[in-house]
Short mmCIF file of C-alpha atoms and ligand atoms in Angstrom, two decimals:
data_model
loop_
_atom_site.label_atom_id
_atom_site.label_comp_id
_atom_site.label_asym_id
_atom_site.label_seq_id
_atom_site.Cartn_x
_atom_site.Cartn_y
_atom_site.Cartn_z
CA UNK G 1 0.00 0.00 0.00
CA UNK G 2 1.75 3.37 -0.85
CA UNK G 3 0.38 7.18 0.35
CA UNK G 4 -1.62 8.56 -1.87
CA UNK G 5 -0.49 12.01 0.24
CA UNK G 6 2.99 13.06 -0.25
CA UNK G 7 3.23 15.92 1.65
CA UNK G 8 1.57 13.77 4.90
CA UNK G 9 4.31 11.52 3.88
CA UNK G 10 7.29 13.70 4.40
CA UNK G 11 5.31 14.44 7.28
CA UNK G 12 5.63 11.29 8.50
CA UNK G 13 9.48 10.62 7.84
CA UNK G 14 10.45 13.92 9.15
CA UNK G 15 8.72 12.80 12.72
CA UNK G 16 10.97 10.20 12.48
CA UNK G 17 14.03 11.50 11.86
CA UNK G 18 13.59 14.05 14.61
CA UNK G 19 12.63 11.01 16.88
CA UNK G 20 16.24 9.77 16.30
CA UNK G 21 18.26 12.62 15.91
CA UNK G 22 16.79 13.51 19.35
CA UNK G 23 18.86 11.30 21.38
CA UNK G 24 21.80 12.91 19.66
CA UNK G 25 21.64 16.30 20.58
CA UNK G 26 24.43 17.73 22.52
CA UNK G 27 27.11 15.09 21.26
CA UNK G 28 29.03 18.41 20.36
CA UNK G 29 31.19 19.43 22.94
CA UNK G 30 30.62 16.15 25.46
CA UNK G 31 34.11 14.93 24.03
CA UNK G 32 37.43 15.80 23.09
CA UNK G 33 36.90 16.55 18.98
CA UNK G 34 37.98 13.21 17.18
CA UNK G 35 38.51 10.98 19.98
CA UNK G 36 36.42 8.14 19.58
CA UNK G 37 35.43 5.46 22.61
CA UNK G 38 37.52 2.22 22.06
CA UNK G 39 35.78 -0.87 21.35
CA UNK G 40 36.79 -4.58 21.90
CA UNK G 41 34.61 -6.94 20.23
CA UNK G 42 34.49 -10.20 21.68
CA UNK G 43 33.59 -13.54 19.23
CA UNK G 44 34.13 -12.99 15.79
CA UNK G 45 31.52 -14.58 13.87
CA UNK G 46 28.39 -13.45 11.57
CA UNK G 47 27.03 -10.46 13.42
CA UNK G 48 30.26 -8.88 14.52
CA UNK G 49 31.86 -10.08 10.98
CA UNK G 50 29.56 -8.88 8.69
CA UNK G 51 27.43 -6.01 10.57
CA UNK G 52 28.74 -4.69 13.70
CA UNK G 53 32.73 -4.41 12.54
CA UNK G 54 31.88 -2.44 9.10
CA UNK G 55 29.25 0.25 11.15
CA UNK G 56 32.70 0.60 13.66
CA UNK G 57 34.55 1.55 10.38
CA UNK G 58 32.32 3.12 8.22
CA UNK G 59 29.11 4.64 10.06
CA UNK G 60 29.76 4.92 13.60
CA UNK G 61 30.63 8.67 14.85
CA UNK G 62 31.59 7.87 18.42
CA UNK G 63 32.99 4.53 18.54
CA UNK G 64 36.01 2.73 16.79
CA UNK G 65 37.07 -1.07 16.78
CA UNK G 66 40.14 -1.29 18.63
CA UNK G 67 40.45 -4.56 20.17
CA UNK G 68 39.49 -8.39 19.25
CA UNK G 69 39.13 -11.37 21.51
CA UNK G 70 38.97 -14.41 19.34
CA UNK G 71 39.23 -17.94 19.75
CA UNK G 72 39.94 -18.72 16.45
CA UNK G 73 43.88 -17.84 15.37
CA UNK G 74 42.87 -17.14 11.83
CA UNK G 75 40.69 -14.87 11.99
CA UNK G 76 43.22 -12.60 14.61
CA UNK G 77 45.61 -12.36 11.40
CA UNK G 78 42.43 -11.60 9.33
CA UNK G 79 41.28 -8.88 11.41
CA UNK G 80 44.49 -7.36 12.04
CA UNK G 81 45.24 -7.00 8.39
CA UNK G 82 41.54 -5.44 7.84
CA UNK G 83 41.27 -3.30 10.53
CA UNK G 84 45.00 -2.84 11.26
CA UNK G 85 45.09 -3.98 14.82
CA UNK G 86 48.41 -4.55 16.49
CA UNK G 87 48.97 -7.50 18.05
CA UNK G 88 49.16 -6.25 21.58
CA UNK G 89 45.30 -5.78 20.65
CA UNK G 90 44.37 -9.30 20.43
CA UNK G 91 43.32 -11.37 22.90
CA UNK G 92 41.63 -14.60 23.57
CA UNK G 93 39.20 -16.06 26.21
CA UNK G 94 41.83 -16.95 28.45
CA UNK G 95 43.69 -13.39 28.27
CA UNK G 96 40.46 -11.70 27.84
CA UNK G 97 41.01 -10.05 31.81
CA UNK G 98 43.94 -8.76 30.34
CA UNK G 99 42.00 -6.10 28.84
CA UNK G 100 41.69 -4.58 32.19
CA UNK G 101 45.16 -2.69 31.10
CA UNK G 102 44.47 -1.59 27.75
CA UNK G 103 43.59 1.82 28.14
CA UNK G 104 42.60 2.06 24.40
CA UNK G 105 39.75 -0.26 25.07
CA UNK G 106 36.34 2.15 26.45
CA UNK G 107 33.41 -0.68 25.56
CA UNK G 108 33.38 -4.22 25.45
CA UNK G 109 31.03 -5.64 23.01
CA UNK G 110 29.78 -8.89 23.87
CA UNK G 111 28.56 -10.79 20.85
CA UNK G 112 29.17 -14.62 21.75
CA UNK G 113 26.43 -17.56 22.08
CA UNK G 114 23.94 -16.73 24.51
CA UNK G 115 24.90 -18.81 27.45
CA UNK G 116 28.17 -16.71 27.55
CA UNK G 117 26.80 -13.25 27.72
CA UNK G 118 26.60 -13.41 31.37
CA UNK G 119 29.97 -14.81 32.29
CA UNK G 120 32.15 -12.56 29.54
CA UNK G 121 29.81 -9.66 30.77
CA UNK G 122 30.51 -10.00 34.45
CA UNK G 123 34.33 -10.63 33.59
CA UNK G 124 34.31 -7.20 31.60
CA UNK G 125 32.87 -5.39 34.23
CA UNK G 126 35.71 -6.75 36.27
CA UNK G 127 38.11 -5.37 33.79
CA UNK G 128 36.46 -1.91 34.36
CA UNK G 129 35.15 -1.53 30.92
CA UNK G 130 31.40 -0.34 30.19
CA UNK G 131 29.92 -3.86 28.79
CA UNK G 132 27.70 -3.92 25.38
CA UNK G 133 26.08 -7.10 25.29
CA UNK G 134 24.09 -8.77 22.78
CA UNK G 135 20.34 -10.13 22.85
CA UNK G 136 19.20 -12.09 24.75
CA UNK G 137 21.28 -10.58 27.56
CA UNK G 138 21.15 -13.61 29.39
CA UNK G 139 19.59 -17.58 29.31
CA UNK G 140 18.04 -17.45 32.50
CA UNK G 141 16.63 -13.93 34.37
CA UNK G 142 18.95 -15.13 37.61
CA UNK G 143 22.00 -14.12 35.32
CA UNK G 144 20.63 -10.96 33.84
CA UNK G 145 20.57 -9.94 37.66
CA UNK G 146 24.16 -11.28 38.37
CA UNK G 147 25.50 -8.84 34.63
CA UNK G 148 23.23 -5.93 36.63
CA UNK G 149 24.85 -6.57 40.06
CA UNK G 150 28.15 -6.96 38.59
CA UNK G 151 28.55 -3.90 36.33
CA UNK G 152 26.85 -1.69 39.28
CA UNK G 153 29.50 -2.91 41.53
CA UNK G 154 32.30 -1.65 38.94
CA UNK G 155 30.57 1.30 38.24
CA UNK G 156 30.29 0.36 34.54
CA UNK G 157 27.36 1.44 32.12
CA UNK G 158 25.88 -1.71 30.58
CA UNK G 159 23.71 -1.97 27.61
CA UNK G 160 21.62 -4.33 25.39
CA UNK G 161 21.87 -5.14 21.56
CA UNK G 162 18.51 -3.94 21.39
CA UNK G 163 19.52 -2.17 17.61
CA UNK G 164 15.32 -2.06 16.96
CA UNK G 165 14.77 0.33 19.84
CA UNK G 166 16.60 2.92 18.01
CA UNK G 167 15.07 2.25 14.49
CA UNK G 168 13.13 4.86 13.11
CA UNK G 169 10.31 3.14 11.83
CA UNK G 170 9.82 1.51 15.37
CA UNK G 171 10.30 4.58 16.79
CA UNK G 172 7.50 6.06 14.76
CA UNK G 173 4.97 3.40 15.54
CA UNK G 174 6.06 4.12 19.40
CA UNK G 175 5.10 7.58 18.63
CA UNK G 176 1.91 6.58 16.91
CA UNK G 177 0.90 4.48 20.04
CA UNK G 178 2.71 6.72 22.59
CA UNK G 179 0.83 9.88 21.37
CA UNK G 180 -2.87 8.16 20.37
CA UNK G 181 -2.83 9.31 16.90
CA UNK G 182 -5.03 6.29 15.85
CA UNK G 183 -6.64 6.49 19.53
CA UNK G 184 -5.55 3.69 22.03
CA UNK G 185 -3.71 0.22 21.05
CA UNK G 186 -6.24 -2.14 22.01
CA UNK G 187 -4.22 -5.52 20.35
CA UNK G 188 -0.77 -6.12 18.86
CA UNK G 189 0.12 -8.96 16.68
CA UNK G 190 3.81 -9.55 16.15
CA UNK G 191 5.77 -12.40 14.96
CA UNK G 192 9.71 -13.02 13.63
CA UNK G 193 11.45 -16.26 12.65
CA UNK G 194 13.22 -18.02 9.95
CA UNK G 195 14.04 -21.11 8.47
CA UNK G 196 17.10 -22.35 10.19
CA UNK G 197 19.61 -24.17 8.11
CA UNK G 198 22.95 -26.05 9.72
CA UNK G 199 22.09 -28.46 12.48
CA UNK G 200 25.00 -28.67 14.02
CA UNK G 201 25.01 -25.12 14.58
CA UNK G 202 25.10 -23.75 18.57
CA UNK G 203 21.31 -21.79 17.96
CA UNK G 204 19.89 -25.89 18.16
CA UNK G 205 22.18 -26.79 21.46
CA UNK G 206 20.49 -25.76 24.41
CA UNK G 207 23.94 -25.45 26.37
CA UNK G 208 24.74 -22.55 24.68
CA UNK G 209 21.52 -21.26 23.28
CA UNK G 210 19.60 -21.30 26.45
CA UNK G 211 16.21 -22.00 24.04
CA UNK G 212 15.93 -22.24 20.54
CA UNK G 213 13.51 -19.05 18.57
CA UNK G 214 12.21 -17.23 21.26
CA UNK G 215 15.47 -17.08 22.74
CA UNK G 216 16.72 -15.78 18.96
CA UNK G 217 14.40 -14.13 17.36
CA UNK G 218 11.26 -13.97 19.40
CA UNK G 219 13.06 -12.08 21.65
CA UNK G 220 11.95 -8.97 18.60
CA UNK G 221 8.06 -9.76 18.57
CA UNK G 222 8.45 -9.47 22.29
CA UNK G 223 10.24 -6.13 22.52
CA UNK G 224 8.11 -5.06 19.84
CA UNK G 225 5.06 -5.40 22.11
CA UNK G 226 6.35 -4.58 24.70
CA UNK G 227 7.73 -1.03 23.07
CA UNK G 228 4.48 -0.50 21.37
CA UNK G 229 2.41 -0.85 24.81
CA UNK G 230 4.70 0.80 27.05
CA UNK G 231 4.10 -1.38 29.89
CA UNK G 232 4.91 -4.98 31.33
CA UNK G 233 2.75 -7.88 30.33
CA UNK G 234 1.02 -9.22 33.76
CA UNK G 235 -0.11 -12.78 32.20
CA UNK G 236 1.39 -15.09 29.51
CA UNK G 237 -0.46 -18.10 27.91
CA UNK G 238 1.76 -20.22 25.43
CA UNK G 239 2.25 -23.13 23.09
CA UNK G 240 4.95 -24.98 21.67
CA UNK G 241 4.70 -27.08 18.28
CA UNK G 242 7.96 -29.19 17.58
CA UNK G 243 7.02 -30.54 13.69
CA UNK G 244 10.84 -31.98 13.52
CA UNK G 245 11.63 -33.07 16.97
CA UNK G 246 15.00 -34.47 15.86
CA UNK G 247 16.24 -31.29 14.47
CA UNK G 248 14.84 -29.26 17.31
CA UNK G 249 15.53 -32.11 20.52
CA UNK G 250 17.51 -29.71 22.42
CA UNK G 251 15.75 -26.37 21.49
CA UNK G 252 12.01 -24.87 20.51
CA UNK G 253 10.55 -24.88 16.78
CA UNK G 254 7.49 -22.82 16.92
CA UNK G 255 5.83 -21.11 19.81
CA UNK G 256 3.02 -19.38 19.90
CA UNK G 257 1.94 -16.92 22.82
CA UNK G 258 -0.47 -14.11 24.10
CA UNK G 259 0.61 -11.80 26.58
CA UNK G 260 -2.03 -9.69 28.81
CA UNK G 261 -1.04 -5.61 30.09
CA UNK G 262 -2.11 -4.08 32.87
CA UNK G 263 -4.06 -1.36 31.13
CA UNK G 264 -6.09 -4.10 29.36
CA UNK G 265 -3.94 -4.43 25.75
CA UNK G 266 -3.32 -7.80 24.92
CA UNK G 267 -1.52 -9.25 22.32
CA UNK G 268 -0.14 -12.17 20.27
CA UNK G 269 3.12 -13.16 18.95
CA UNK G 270 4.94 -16.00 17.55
CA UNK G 271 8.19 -17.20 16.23
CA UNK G 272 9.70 -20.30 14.70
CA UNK G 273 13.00 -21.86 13.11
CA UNK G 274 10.65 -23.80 10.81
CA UNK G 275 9.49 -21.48 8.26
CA UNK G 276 10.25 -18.04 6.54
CA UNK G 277 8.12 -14.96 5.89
CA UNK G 278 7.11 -13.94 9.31
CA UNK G 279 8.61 -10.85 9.81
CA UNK G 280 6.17 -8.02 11.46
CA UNK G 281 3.97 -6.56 13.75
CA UNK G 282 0.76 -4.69 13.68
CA UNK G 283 -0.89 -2.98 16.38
CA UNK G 284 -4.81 -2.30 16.29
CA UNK G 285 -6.00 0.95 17.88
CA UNK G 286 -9.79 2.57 18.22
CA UNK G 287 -9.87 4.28 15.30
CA UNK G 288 -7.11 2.48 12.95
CA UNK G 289 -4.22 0.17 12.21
CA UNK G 290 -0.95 0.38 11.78
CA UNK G 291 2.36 -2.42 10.83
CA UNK G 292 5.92 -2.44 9.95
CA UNK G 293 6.44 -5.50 7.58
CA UNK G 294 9.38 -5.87 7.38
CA UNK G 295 9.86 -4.82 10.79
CA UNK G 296 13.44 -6.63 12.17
CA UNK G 297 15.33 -6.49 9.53
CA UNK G 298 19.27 -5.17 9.64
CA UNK G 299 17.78 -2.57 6.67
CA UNK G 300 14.76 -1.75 4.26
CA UNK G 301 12.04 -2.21 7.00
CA UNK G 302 8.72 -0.42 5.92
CA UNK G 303 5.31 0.54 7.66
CA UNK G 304 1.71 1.45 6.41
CA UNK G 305 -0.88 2.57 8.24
CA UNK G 306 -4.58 2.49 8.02
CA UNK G 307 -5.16 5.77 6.82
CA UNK G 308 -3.45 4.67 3.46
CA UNK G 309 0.27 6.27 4.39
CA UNK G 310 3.72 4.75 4.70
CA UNK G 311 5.87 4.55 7.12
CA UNK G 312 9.27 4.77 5.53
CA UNK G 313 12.69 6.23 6.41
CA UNK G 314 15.97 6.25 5.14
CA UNK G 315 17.12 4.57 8.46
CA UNK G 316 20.82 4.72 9.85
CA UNK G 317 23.19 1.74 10.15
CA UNK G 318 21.45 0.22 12.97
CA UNK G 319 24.33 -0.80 14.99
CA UNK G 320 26.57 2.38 14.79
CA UNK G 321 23.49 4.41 16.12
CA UNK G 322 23.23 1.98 18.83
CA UNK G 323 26.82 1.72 19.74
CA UNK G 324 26.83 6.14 19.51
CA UNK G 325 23.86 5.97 22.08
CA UNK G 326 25.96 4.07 24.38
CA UNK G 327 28.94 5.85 24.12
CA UNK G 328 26.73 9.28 24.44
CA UNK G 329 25.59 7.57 27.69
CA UNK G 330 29.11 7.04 29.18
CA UNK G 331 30.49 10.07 27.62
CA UNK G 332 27.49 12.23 29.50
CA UNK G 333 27.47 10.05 32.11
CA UNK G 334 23.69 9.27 31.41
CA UNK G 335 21.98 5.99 32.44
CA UNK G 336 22.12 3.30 29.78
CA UNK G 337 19.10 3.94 26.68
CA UNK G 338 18.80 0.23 26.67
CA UNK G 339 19.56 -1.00 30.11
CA UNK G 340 20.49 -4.56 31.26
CA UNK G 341 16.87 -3.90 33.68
CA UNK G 342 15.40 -3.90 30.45
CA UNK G 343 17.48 -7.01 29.46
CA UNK G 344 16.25 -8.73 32.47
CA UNK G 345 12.38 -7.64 31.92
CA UNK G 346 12.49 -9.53 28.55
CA UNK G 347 14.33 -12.71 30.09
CA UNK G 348 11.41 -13.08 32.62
CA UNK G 349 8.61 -13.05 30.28
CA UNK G 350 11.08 -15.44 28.06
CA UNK G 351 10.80 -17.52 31.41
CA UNK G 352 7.36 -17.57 31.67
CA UNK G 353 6.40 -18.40 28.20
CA UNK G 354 8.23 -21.43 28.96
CA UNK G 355 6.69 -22.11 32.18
CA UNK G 356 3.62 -21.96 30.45
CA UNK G 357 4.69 -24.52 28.01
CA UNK G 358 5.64 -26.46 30.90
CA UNK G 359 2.29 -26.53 32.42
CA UNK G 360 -0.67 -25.79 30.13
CA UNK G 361 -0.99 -22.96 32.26
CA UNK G 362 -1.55 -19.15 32.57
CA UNK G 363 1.33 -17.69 34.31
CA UNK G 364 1.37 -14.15 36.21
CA UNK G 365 3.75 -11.92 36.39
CA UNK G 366 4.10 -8.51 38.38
P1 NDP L 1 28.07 -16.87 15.29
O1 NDP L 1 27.94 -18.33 15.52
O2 NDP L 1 28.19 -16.43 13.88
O3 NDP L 1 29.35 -16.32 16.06
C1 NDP L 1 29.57 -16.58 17.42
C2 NDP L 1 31.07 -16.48 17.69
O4 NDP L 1 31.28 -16.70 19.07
C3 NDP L 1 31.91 -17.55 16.98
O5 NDP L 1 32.25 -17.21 15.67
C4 NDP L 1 33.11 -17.62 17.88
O6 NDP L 1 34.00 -16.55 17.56
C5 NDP L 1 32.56 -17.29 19.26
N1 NDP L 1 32.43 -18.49 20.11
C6 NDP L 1 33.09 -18.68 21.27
N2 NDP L 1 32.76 -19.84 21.80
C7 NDP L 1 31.91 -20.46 20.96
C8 NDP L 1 31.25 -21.71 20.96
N3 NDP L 1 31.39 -22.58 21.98
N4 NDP L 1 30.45 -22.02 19.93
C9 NDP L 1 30.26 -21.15 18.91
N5 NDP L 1 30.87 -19.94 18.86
C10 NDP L 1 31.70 -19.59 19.87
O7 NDP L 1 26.87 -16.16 16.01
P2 NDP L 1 26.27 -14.72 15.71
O8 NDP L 1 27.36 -13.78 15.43
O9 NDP L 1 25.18 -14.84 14.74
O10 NDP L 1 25.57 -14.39 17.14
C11 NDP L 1 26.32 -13.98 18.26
C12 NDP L 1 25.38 -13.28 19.25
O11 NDP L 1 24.82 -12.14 18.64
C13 NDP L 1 24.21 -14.12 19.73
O12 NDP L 1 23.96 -13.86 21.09
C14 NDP L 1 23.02 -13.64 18.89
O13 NDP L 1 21.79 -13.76 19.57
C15 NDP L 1 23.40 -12.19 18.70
N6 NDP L 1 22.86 -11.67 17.43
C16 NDP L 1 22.23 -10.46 17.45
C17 NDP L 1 21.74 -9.92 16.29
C18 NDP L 1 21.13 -8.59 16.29
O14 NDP L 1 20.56 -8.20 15.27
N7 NDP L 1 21.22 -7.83 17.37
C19 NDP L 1 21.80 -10.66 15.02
C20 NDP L 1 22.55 -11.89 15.09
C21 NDP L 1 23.05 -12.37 16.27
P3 NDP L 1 35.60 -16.73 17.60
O15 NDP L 1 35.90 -17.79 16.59
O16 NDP L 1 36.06 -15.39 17.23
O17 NDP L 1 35.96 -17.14 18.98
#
């Protein structure tokens, strides 16, 4: 569906580009001019290979790659070559405390298998770096507490790889609900997964994946309600399908959930490693509709809304805008945009949709 109304349209995208340059203002002056925070990444595979390390180099306006921690002794020679790191830069997950005397290194970006987020999080926090850590924060809610506990006690800002929360077509449809414009969100539907290929891969084991979609990419739906409503869901009612219970033993397929909020909103999401296409939300108000679909992607997401306009922006790199909120945050010494509470708020829903699994039952939360 595309506007009919071009000047509503602009409209529309300027909101949104105001709604992210927002966070943004007053990065003049908080630093020296030039200096950028220094940025370790730890685990060098897809996401930090192919996304986060090219928005360090070529988008990010606050932040530069500095530092690797790598298990794998190719890819240190590759990365040094690319990036030109020295040596002295490169570490591995037994030297990884060593970082604690690098004083080029700011931010640690953690960006491992789930079930390692919590101990390579607490362990940077230790070092006395500020700790980036990618979604999910944690695999169980008792961790997320131990990251929060542990980067309070070092005085370290933490944050999580939440990149949608600074998106601006999310941000828009925050607005939307935020401000009424279609009256109040009575129901949101939301839903992400994929068709997951290798099965030997560390998404299917459990040990290190903590849960299989939800953990992965259900984690988005649920933010995405959650952002849209602005409050915490007080009761969750789920259901599992497992179609290929050899592939998916360890881990879930398909779930299926509804989530009630205090102020009456419900809403229903899913997410599965079974199929492609699902890739959206759309929240339902009094007097309209409106959806991003494509909603999670890294680019290209797009919006309409009942009223017969778009919702489309030429959106940032996602990852250097989150990684210059963060370092606005230290370098204004500001509480984290994307906070390992909110980290922790996600993991206990995550719980309770399995809980529910677990027992056919309604669980309450609150
Ligand atoms: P990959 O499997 O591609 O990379 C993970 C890296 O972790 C490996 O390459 C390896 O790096 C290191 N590692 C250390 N120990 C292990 C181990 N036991 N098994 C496997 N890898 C290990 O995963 P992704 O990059 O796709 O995901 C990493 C994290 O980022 C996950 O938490 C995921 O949820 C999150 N993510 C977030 C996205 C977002 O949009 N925000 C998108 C995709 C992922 P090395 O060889 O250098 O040691």
């Amino acid at each position: 569906m595309n506007t009919t109304n071009p000047s509503r349209r602009d409209f529309v995208r300027a909101l949104g580009a105001a709604a992210i340059a927002a966070p943004f203002v007053g990065i003049a002056g908080a630093q020296e001019p030039g200096k950028k925070l220094g940025v370790a990444l730890v685990g060098l595979g897809s996401l930090s290979t192919k996304q986060i390390a090219p928005a360090l180099a070529k988008s990010s306006k606050l932040c530069k790659l500095v530092a690797i921690v790598t298990g794998t002794p190719a890819k240190a020679d590759k990365w040094m070559a690319d990036y030109g790191l020295p040596k002295t830069h490169v570490y591995n997950y037994e030297t990884f405390d060593q970082l604690a005397t690098n004083p080029d290194v700011d931010i640690i970006y953690v960006v491992l298998p789930n079930s390692m987020h919590a101990e390579y999080t607490i362990r940077a926090a230790k070092a006395g770096k500020h700790v980036l850590c990618e979604k999910p924060m944690a695999t169980s809610a008792a961790d997320c507490q131990r990251m929060i506990d542990a980067c309070k006690a070092a005085d370290r800002l933490l944050a999580i790889g939440y990149r949608c929360q600074f998106e601006p077509h999310h941000r828009e449809c925050r607005r939307l609900a935020s401000e009424k414009v279609f009256g109040a969100v009575k129901y949101v539907e939301a839903g992400f997964g994929f068709k997951i290929g290798d099965p030997a891969q560390w998404r299917l084991r459990k040990g290190l994946a903590g849960g299989g979609a939800l953990m992965d990419v259900g984690i988005y739906a649920l933010q995405a309600a959650r952002f849209l409503v602005g409050e915490e869901p007080i009761a969750i009612s789920a259901l599992e399908t497992k179609t290929d219970p050899v592939k998916f033993a360890e881990v879930d397929e398909t779930i299926v959930w509804t989530m009630r909020f205090p102020g009456g909103v419900v809403a229903k999401c899913s997410t599965s490693y079974n199929f492609n296409g699902e890739n959206r939300f759309r929240a339902y108000a009094e007097k309209g509709w409106f959806e991003l679909d494509p909603a999670y992607s890294y680019a290209g997401n797009s919006g309409r809304r009942s009223d017969k306009l778009e919702i489309k922006f030429d959106a940032p790199d996602q990852f250097a805008t989150e990684l210059d909120d963060f370092a606005q945050r230290i370098l204004e010494k500001k509480p984290s945009s994307v906070s390992g509470e909110e980290g922790l708020r996600d993991l206990r829903v995550i719980e309770a949709i399995y809980q529910s699994i677990a027992t056919g039952a309604t669980v309450k939360l609150g």
